[in-house]
Amino acid sequence: MSTVNAIAAPSATEPLVRTTVERRAVGPRDVLIEIRYAGICHSDIHTVRGDWGKVPYPLTVGHEIVGQVTEVGAEVTRHSIGDRVGVGCMVNSCRECDNCKAGEEQYCLKGMVGTYAGTDRDGSVTQGGYSTHIVVDEDFVLRVPEAIAYETAAPLLCAGITTYSPLAHWKAGPGRNVAVVGMGGLGHMAVKIAAAMGAEVTVLSQTLGKKDDGLAFGAAHYYATSDPATFEKLANTFDLIINTVSAPIDMGAYLRLLRLDGTLVAVGAPPEPLPVQVFALFGARRSFAGSSIGGIAETQEMLDFCAEHGISAQVEVISADEVNEAYERVLKSDVRYRFVIDIDTLR
Ligand code: NAP
Ligand code: ZN
Ligand code: ZN
């Protein structure tokens, strides 16, 4: 065991504070990672504020982790000391169920082990990436391509894979009309990835304030959802809509933007239910679906895809002492487009 510096939430209502967490001793199949950067995902905020249910406080969150390997267990074959690596939202799964065998560990039938607030194999609560080091089973550690800088790679480990997976599954590509609702951390990656896949991309944002950025990320069109004319103009337009919004929105209004056989995929995770009027589905044999992160093999595929296409996250690098302020800015949709903590400021 070792004690390492970290930032943790003491409760749902108090600011995050500097503290320490324990990391297990490096086992035969484990990798010790010296963390360099950790992204701030809106899920970190939902979690620490108790939006999604009970939380084992004090809790260190963070599941967009990049750094270098500084120690490997005796049986480790996939990673070596000095490698540039990443860890996303999960650190283990049962590996035996049908979904794990299919490479969809995020849908493990026994429940994947989350990078934070999960139950580790020694029974302890997992603690996430707002810390200087982490020990992870080698099978849940990704290779970060040399072509992507550490700080802009970190958000790929959640925002990148969470949008890549449904875009790949529902076949975003040439000839397909894809809309992205909400252009924050996930949304801006969805725009870049869908455009790199060859789709015609439309951003549906609350205002036109980020239009220039959206077009620079690869969108062909950009509309404000605060303007009711947007919903009239775009009725029956899209093959695929990726909803990244962290709050409830009127699903019926967005479903009606799908053309025949189109699919709206929820990746945004508001705590409240999203009611759906079946008539919005009947109108054009539409589907309403959901998607959770992506498997380990697919996460590696996404990292390699981003390197090949020269894309990564647009980030604002902050120090460990700026995390609480960053949370408030994320909650106000004032993020361009992912906050990333420079973990050197925690050492
Ligand atoms: P984020 O950076 O805060 O982006 C969310 C965006 O949604 C905002 O930038 C804003 O975009 C829009 N938005 C926010 N509040 C809104 C409101 N009241 N009405 C309309 N639009 C609003 O958050 P994120 O990190 O991308 O995460 C987004 C959601 O995905 C969160 O709920 C998170 O928990 C969830 N998530 C799910 C998965 C999964 O596996 N399914 C993985 C990661 C995250 P505009 O300013 O452009 O309107
Ligand atoms: Zn996340
Ligand atoms: Zn499983």
GROMACS .gro file of N, CA and C in nm, residues 206-320:
model
  345
  206GLN      N    1  -2.759   2.554  -2.713
  206GLN     CA    2  -2.862   2.645  -2.660
  206GLN      C    3  -2.861   2.781  -2.731
  207THR      N    4  -2.740   2.826  -2.766
  207THR     CA    5  -2.726   2.956  -2.834
  207THR      C    6  -2.626   2.941  -2.949
  208LEU      N    7  -2.606   3.051  -3.023
  208LEU     CA    8  -2.507   3.048  -3.132
  208LEU      C    9  -2.369   3.092  -3.083
  209GLY      N   10  -2.353   3.105  -2.950
  209GLY     CA   11  -2.229   3.159  -2.893
  209GLY      C   12  -2.103   3.082  -2.929
  210LYS      N   13  -2.115   2.952  -2.956
  210LYS     CA   14  -1.996   2.871  -2.984
  210LYS      C   15  -1.992   2.826  -3.131
  211LYS      N   16  -2.068   2.897  -3.215
  211LYS     CA   17  -2.081   2.853  -3.355
  211LYS      C   18  -1.946   2.842  -3.428
  212ASP      N   19  -1.860   2.943  -3.413
  212ASP     CA   20  -1.732   2.939  -3.485
  212ASP      C   21  -1.651   2.817  -3.445
  213ASP      N   22  -1.653   2.786  -3.314
  213ASP     CA   23  -1.579   2.668  -3.268
  213ASP      C   24  -1.639   2.540  -3.327
  214GLY      N   25  -1.771   2.533  -3.326
  214GLY     CA   26  -1.838   2.413  -3.379
  214GLY      C   27  -1.801   2.388  -3.524
  215LEU      N   28  -1.800   2.494  -3.602
  215LEU     CA   29  -1.765   2.479  -3.744
  215LEU      C   30  -1.617   2.440  -3.757
  216ALA      N   31  -1.532   2.498  -3.670
  216ALA     CA   32  -1.389   2.463  -3.674
  216ALA      C   33  -1.367   2.316  -3.633
  217PHE      N   34  -1.453   2.264  -3.546
  217PHE     CA   35  -1.441   2.123  -3.504
  217PHE      C   36  -1.488   2.027  -3.614
  218GLY      N   37  -1.552   2.082  -3.718
  218GLY     CA   38  -1.591   1.996  -3.829
  218GLY      C   39  -1.740   1.993  -3.859
  219ALA      N   40  -1.820   2.070  -3.782
  219ALA     CA   41  -1.964   2.071  -3.810
  219ALA      C   42  -1.990   2.148  -3.940
  220ALA      N   43  -2.094   2.104  -4.012
  220ALA     CA   44  -2.134   2.174  -4.135
  220ALA      C   45  -2.241   2.277  -4.103
  221HIS      N   46  -2.318   2.255  -3.996
  221HIS     CA   47  -2.430   2.342  -3.961
  221HIS      C   48  -2.435   2.360  -3.810
  222TYR      N   49  -2.493   2.472  -3.768
  222TYR     CA   50  -2.498   2.502  -3.624
  222TYR      C   51  -2.626   2.579  -3.596
  223TYR      N   52  -2.710   2.529  -3.508
  223TYR     CA   53  -2.838   2.594  -3.479
  223TYR      C   54  -2.857   2.614  -3.329
  224ALA      N   55  -2.933   2.719  -3.296
  224ALA     CA   56  -2.966   2.746  -3.155
  224ALA      C   57  -3.100   2.679  -3.122
  225THR      N   58  -3.100   2.601  -3.014
  225THR     CA   59  -3.225   2.534  -2.974
  225THR      C   60  -3.318   2.629  -2.900
  226SER      N   61  -3.266   2.750  -2.864
  226SER     CA   62  -3.353   2.850  -2.801
  226SER      C   63  -3.446   2.914  -2.905
  227ASP      N   64  -3.419   2.890  -3.033
  227ASP     CA   65  -3.502   2.945  -3.141
  227ASP      C   66  -3.600   2.839  -3.189
  228PRO      N   67  -3.730   2.857  -3.165
  228PRO     CA   68  -3.828   2.754  -3.205
  228PRO      C   69  -3.824   2.722  -3.354
  229ALA      N   70  -3.779   2.817  -3.436
  229ALA     CA   71  -3.773   2.793  -3.581
  229ALA      C   72  -3.677   2.677  -3.615
  230THR      N   73  -3.577   2.655  -3.528
  230THR     CA   74  -3.481   2.545  -3.550
  230THR      C   75  -3.554   2.412  -3.562
  231PHE      N   76  -3.654   2.392  -3.475
  231PHE     CA   77  -3.724   2.262  -3.471
  231PHE      C   78  -3.817   2.245  -3.592
  232GLU      N   79  -3.868   2.357  -3.644
  232GLU     CA   80  -3.951   2.348  -3.765
  232GLU      C   81  -3.862   2.318  -3.886
  233LYS      N   82  -3.753   2.392  -3.896
  233LYS     CA   83  -3.665   2.380  -4.013
  233LYS      C   84  -3.603   2.241  -4.023
  234LEU      N   85  -3.567   2.182  -3.909
  234LEU     CA   86  -3.490   2.057  -3.912
  234LEU      C   87  -3.576   1.932  -3.893
  235ALA      N   88  -3.709   1.945  -3.896
  235ALA     CA   89  -3.795   1.826  -3.880
  235ALA      C   90  -3.758   1.721  -3.986
  236ASN      N   91  -3.755   1.593  -3.945
  236ASN     CA   92  -3.728   1.480  -4.037
  236ASN      C   93  -3.595   1.492  -4.112
  237THR      N   94  -3.489   1.532  -4.041
  237THR     CA   95  -3.360   1.557  -4.107
  237THR      C   96  -3.252   1.452  -4.078
  238PHE      N   97  -3.244   1.406  -3.953
  238PHE     CA   98  -3.122   1.333  -3.912
  238PHE      C   99  -3.139   1.181  -3.910
  239ASP      N  100  -3.029   1.111  -3.944
  239ASP     CA  101  -3.024   0.965  -3.928
  239ASP      C  102  -2.992   0.930  -3.783
  240LEU      N  103  -2.915   1.018  -3.720
  240LEU     CA  104  -2.866   0.988  -3.585
  240LEU      C  105  -2.853   1.119  -3.507
  241ILE      N  106  -2.902   1.117  -3.384
  241ILE     CA  107  -2.884   1.231  -3.294
  241ILE      C  108  -2.816   1.179  -3.167
  242ILE      N  109  -2.706   1.244  -3.129
  242ILE     CA  110  -2.639   1.208  -3.004
  242ILE      C  111  -2.672   1.319  -2.903
  243ASN      N  112  -2.745   1.283  -2.799
  243ASN     CA  113  -2.782   1.382  -2.697
  243ASN      C  114  -2.684   1.377  -2.581
  244THR      N  115  -2.603   1.482  -2.567
  244THR     CA  116  -2.501   1.485  -2.461
  244THR      C  117  -2.543   1.574  -2.344
  245VAL      N  118  -2.666   1.622  -2.344
  245VAL     CA  119  -2.706   1.723  -2.244
  245VAL      C  120  -2.719   1.660  -2.105
  246SER      N  121  -2.665   1.732  -2.006
  246SER     CA  122  -2.660   1.683  -1.868
  246SER      C  123  -2.788   1.712  -1.790
  247ALA      N  124  -2.885   1.776  -1.854
  247ALA     CA  125  -3.011   1.813  -1.788
  247ALA      C  126  -3.126   1.759  -1.874
  248PRO      N  127  -3.247   1.750  -1.816
  248PRO     CA  128  -3.360   1.700  -1.897
  248PRO      C  129  -3.395   1.799  -2.009
  249ILE      N  130  -3.423   1.747  -2.128
  249ILE     CA  131  -3.472   1.830  -2.238
  249ILE      C  132  -3.593   1.759  -2.298
  250ASP      N  133  -3.669   1.829  -2.381
  250ASP     CA  134  -3.793   1.775  -2.435
  250ASP      C  135  -3.762   1.672  -2.546
  251MET      N  136  -3.764   1.545  -2.509
  251MET     CA  137  -3.727   1.440  -2.604
  251MET      C  138  -3.814   1.441  -2.729
  252GLY      N  139  -3.943   1.468  -2.712
  252GLY     CA  140  -4.033   1.466  -2.828
  252GLY      C  141  -3.988   1.564  -2.935
  253ALA      N  142  -3.946   1.683  -2.893
  253ALA     CA  143  -3.904   1.785  -2.989
  253ALA      C  144  -3.783   1.737  -3.069
  254TYR      N  145  -3.691   1.667  -3.003
  254TYR     CA  146  -3.570   1.620  -3.072
  254TYR      C  147  -3.598   1.495  -3.155
  255LEU      N  148  -3.685   1.406  -3.104
  255LEU     CA  149  -3.718   1.285  -3.182
  255LEU      C  150  -3.779   1.322  -3.317
  256ARG      N  151  -3.855   1.429  -3.319
  256ARG     CA  152  -3.920   1.469  -3.445
  256ARG      C  153  -3.819   1.520  -3.549
  257LEU      N  154  -3.694   1.541  -3.506
  257LEU     CA  155  -3.590   1.583  -3.602
  257LEU      C  156  -3.530   1.462  -3.675
  258LEU      N  157  -3.565   1.340  -3.630
  258LEU     CA  158  -3.513   1.220  -3.697
  258LEU      C  159  -3.593   1.189  -3.822
  259ARG      N  160  -3.524   1.146  -3.926
  259ARG     CA  161  -3.593   1.101  -4.046
  259ARG      C  162  -3.634   0.954  -4.028
  260LEU      N  163  -3.693   0.895  -4.129
  260LEU     CA  164  -3.741   0.757  -4.122
  260LEU      C  165  -3.629   0.665  -4.070
  261ASP      N  166  -3.661   0.584  -3.969
  261ASP     CA  167  -3.568   0.486  -3.912
  261ASP      C  168  -3.450   0.548  -3.838
  262GLY      N  169  -3.457   0.676  -3.810
  262GLY     CA  170  -3.347   0.741  -3.738
  262GLY      C  171  -3.346   0.703  -3.590
  263THR      N  172  -3.230   0.726  -3.526
  263THR     CA  173  -3.212   0.690  -3.385
  263THR      C  174  -3.160   0.808  -3.305
  264LEU      N  175  -3.221   0.832  -3.192
  264LEU     CA  176  -3.170   0.932  -3.097
  264LEU      C  177  -3.104   0.855  -2.983
  265VAL      N  178  -2.975   0.878  -2.961
  265VAL     CA  179  -2.902   0.806  -2.857
  265VAL      C  180  -2.877   0.900  -2.739
  266ALA      N  181  -2.922   0.859  -2.621
  266ALA     CA  182  -2.896   0.935  -2.499
  266ALA      C  183  -2.760   0.893  -2.445
  267VAL      N  184  -2.667   0.988  -2.434
  267VAL     CA  185  -2.545   0.963  -2.356
  267VAL      C  186  -2.539   1.058  -2.236
  268GLY      N  187  -2.603   1.173  -2.247
  268GLY     CA  188  -2.616   1.263  -2.131
  268GLY      C  189  -2.695   1.190  -2.024
  269ALA      N  190  -2.662   1.217  -1.898
  269ALA     CA  191  -2.718   1.137  -1.790
  269ALA      C  192  -2.782   1.220  -1.679
  270PRO      N  193  -2.889   1.297  -1.714
  270PRO     CA  194  -2.955   1.373  -1.607
  270PRO      C  195  -3.017   1.277  -1.507
  271PRO      N  196  -3.022   1.318  -1.381
  271PRO     CA  197  -3.080   1.228  -1.281
  271PRO      C  198  -3.230   1.204  -1.302
  272GLU      N  199  -3.297   1.301  -1.365
  272GLU     CA  200  -3.442   1.290  -1.383
  272GLU      C  201  -3.476   1.202  -1.503
  273PRO      N  202  -3.596   1.138  -1.504
  273PRO     CA  203  -3.639   1.062  -1.621
  273PRO      C  204  -3.660   1.155  -1.741
  274LEU      N  205  -3.650   1.098  -1.862
  274LEU     CA  206  -3.675   1.174  -1.984
  274LEU      C  207  -3.802   1.117  -2.047
  275PRO      N  208  -3.917   1.177  -2.023
  275PRO     CA  209  -4.042   1.120  -2.075
  275PRO      C  210  -4.046   1.126  -2.228
  276VAL      N  211  -4.100   1.020  -2.288
  276VAL     CA  212  -4.110   1.011  -2.434
  276VAL      C  213  -4.254   0.985  -2.471
  277GLN      N  214  -4.308   1.067  -2.561
  277GLN     CA  215  -4.442   1.044  -2.615
  277GLN      C  216  -4.427   0.944  -2.728
  278VAL      N  217  -4.497   0.832  -2.723
  278VAL     CA  218  -4.477   0.730  -2.826
  278VAL      C  219  -4.508   0.781  -2.966
  279PHE      N  220  -4.595   0.882  -2.976
  279PHE     CA  221  -4.630   0.932  -3.110
  279PHE      C  222  -4.509   0.993  -3.181
  280ALA      N  223  -4.414   1.045  -3.101
  280ALA     CA  224  -4.292   1.100  -3.162
  280ALA      C  225  -4.210   0.987  -3.224
  281LEU      N  226  -4.222   0.865  -3.169
  281LEU     CA  227  -4.151   0.748  -3.225
  281LEU      C  228  -4.227   0.692  -3.345
  282PHE      N  229  -4.361   0.681  -3.330
  282PHE     CA  230  -4.444   0.625  -3.439
  282PHE      C  231  -4.425   0.700  -3.571
  283GLY      N  232  -4.409   0.834  -3.559
  283GLY     CA  233  -4.415   0.922  -3.675
  283GLY      C  234  -4.324   0.883  -3.790
  284ALA      N  235  -4.209   0.820  -3.761
  284ALA     CA  236  -4.117   0.782  -3.869
  284ALA      C  237  -4.036   0.659  -3.827
  285ARG      N  238  -4.103   0.564  -3.756
  285ARG     CA  239  -4.040   0.440  -3.709
  285ARG      C  240  -3.906   0.473  -3.641
  286ARG      N  241  -3.911   0.572  -3.551
  286ARG     CA  242  -3.787   0.619  -3.488
  286ARG      C  243  -3.751   0.534  -3.367
  287SER      N  244  -3.622   0.537  -3.329
  287SER     CA  245  -3.574   0.466  -3.209
  287SER      C  246  -3.514   0.564  -3.109
  288PHE      N  247  -3.537   0.532  -2.983
  288PHE     CA  248  -3.475   0.608  -2.873
  288PHE      C  249  -3.385   0.510  -2.799
  289ALA      N  250  -3.254   0.538  -2.796
  289ALA     CA  251  -3.158   0.441  -2.743
  289ALA      C  252  -3.067   0.507  -2.640
  290GLY      N  253  -2.984   0.426  -2.576
  290GLY     CA  254  -2.885   0.478  -2.482
  290GLY      C  255  -2.753   0.407  -2.503
  291SER      N  256  -2.646   0.468  -2.455
  291SER     CA  257  -2.514   0.407  -2.473
  291SER      C  258  -2.424   0.448  -2.357
  292SER      N  259  -2.345   0.353  -2.308
  292SER     CA  260  -2.255   0.379  -2.195
  292SER      C  261  -2.110   0.357  -2.237
  293ILE      N  262  -2.028   0.452  -2.218
  293ILE     CA  263  -1.884   0.452  -2.254
  293ILE      C  264  -1.854   0.358  -2.371
  294GLY      N  265  -1.759   0.264  -2.355
  294GLY     CA  266  -1.725   0.170  -2.461
  294GLY      C  267  -1.634   0.064  -2.401
  295GLY      N  268  -1.614  -0.046  -2.471
  295GLY     CA  269  -1.527  -0.154  -2.419
  295GLY      C  270  -1.380  -0.114  -2.429
  296ILE      N  271  -1.295  -0.198  -2.371
  296ILE     CA  272  -1.151  -0.168  -2.369
  296ILE      C  273  -1.093  -0.171  -2.511
  297ALA      N  274  -1.125  -0.274  -2.589
  297ALA     CA  275  -1.071  -0.282  -2.725
  297ALA      C  276  -1.120  -0.163  -2.808
  298GLU      N  277  -1.247  -0.127  -2.789
  298GLU     CA  278  -1.301  -0.014  -2.866
  298GLU      C  279  -1.238   0.119  -2.821
  299THR      N  280  -1.204   0.129  -2.694
  299THR     CA  281  -1.138   0.251  -2.644
  299THR      C  282  -1.000   0.266  -2.709
  300GLN      N  283  -0.929   0.153  -2.722
  300GLN     CA  284  -0.799   0.158  -2.790
  300GLN      C  285  -0.817   0.197  -2.937
  301GLU      N  286  -0.921   0.138  -2.998
  301GLU     CA  287  -0.952   0.171  -3.139
  301GLU      C  288  -0.979   0.321  -3.153
  302MET      N  289  -1.054   0.378  -3.058
  302MET     CA  290  -1.085   0.522  -3.061
  302MET      C  291  -0.957   0.607  -3.048
  303LEU      N  292  -0.869   0.569  -2.956
  303LEU     CA  293  -0.744   0.645  -2.938
  303LEU      C  294  -0.662   0.641  -3.067
  304ASP      N  295  -0.654   0.524  -3.128
  304ASP     CA  296  -0.576   0.510  -3.252
  304ASP      C  297  -0.644   0.588  -3.366
  305PHE      N  298  -0.778   0.587  -3.368
  305PHE     CA  299  -0.854   0.663  -3.469
  305PHE      C  300  -0.824   0.812  -3.454
  306CYS      N  301  -0.827   0.861  -3.331
  306CYS     CA  302  -0.803   1.005  -3.307
  306CYS      C  303  -0.661   1.042  -3.350
  307ALA      N  304  -0.564   0.957  -3.319
  307ALA     CA  305  -0.424   0.985  -3.359
  307ALA      C  306  -0.414   0.990  -3.511
  308GLU      N  307  -0.478   0.893  -3.575
  308GLU     CA  308  -0.472   0.883  -3.721
  308GLU      C  309  -0.536   1.005  -3.789
  309HIS      N  310  -0.645   1.056  -3.728
  309HIS     CA  311  -0.718   1.168  -3.788
  309HIS      C  312  -0.674   1.304  -3.731
  310GLY      N  313  -0.574   1.304  -3.644
  310GLY     CA  314  -0.523   1.430  -3.591
  310GLY      C  315  -0.622   1.503  -3.503
  311ILE      N  316  -0.704   1.428  -3.429
  311ILE     CA  317  -0.801   1.496  -3.341
  311ILE      C  318  -0.777   1.458  -3.195
  312SER      N  319  -0.811   1.553  -3.108
  312SER     CA  320  -0.807   1.529  -2.963
  312SER      C  321  -0.894   1.638  -2.901
  313ALA      N  322  -0.898   1.643  -2.770
  313ALA     CA  323  -0.988   1.738  -2.704
  313ALA      C  324  -0.931   1.879  -2.706
  314GLN      N  325  -1.021   1.978  -2.703
  314GLN     CA  326  -0.978   2.116  -2.679
  314GLN      C  327  -0.993   2.139  -2.529
  315VAL      N  328  -0.884   2.176  -2.463
  315VAL     CA  329  -0.885   2.176  -2.316
  315VAL      C  330  -0.847   2.310  -2.256
  316GLU      N  331  -0.889   2.329  -2.131
  316GLU     CA  332  -0.839   2.438  -2.047
  316GLU      C  333  -0.766   2.369  -1.932
  317VAL      N  334  -0.634   2.384  -1.927
  317VAL     CA  335  -0.556   2.320  -1.821
  317VAL      C  336  -0.564   2.405  -1.695
  318ILE      N  337  -0.594   2.341  -1.583
  318ILE     CA  338  -0.606   2.413  -1.455
  318ILE      C  339  -0.519   2.347  -1.349
  319SER      N  340  -0.498   2.419  -1.238
  319SER     CA  341  -0.422   2.362  -1.127
  319SER      C  342  -0.519   2.293  -1.031
  320ALA      N  343  -0.463   2.217  -0.940
  320ALA     CA  344  -0.543   2.142  -0.844
  320ALA      C  345  -0.632   2.234  -0.761
   0.00000   0.00000   0.00000
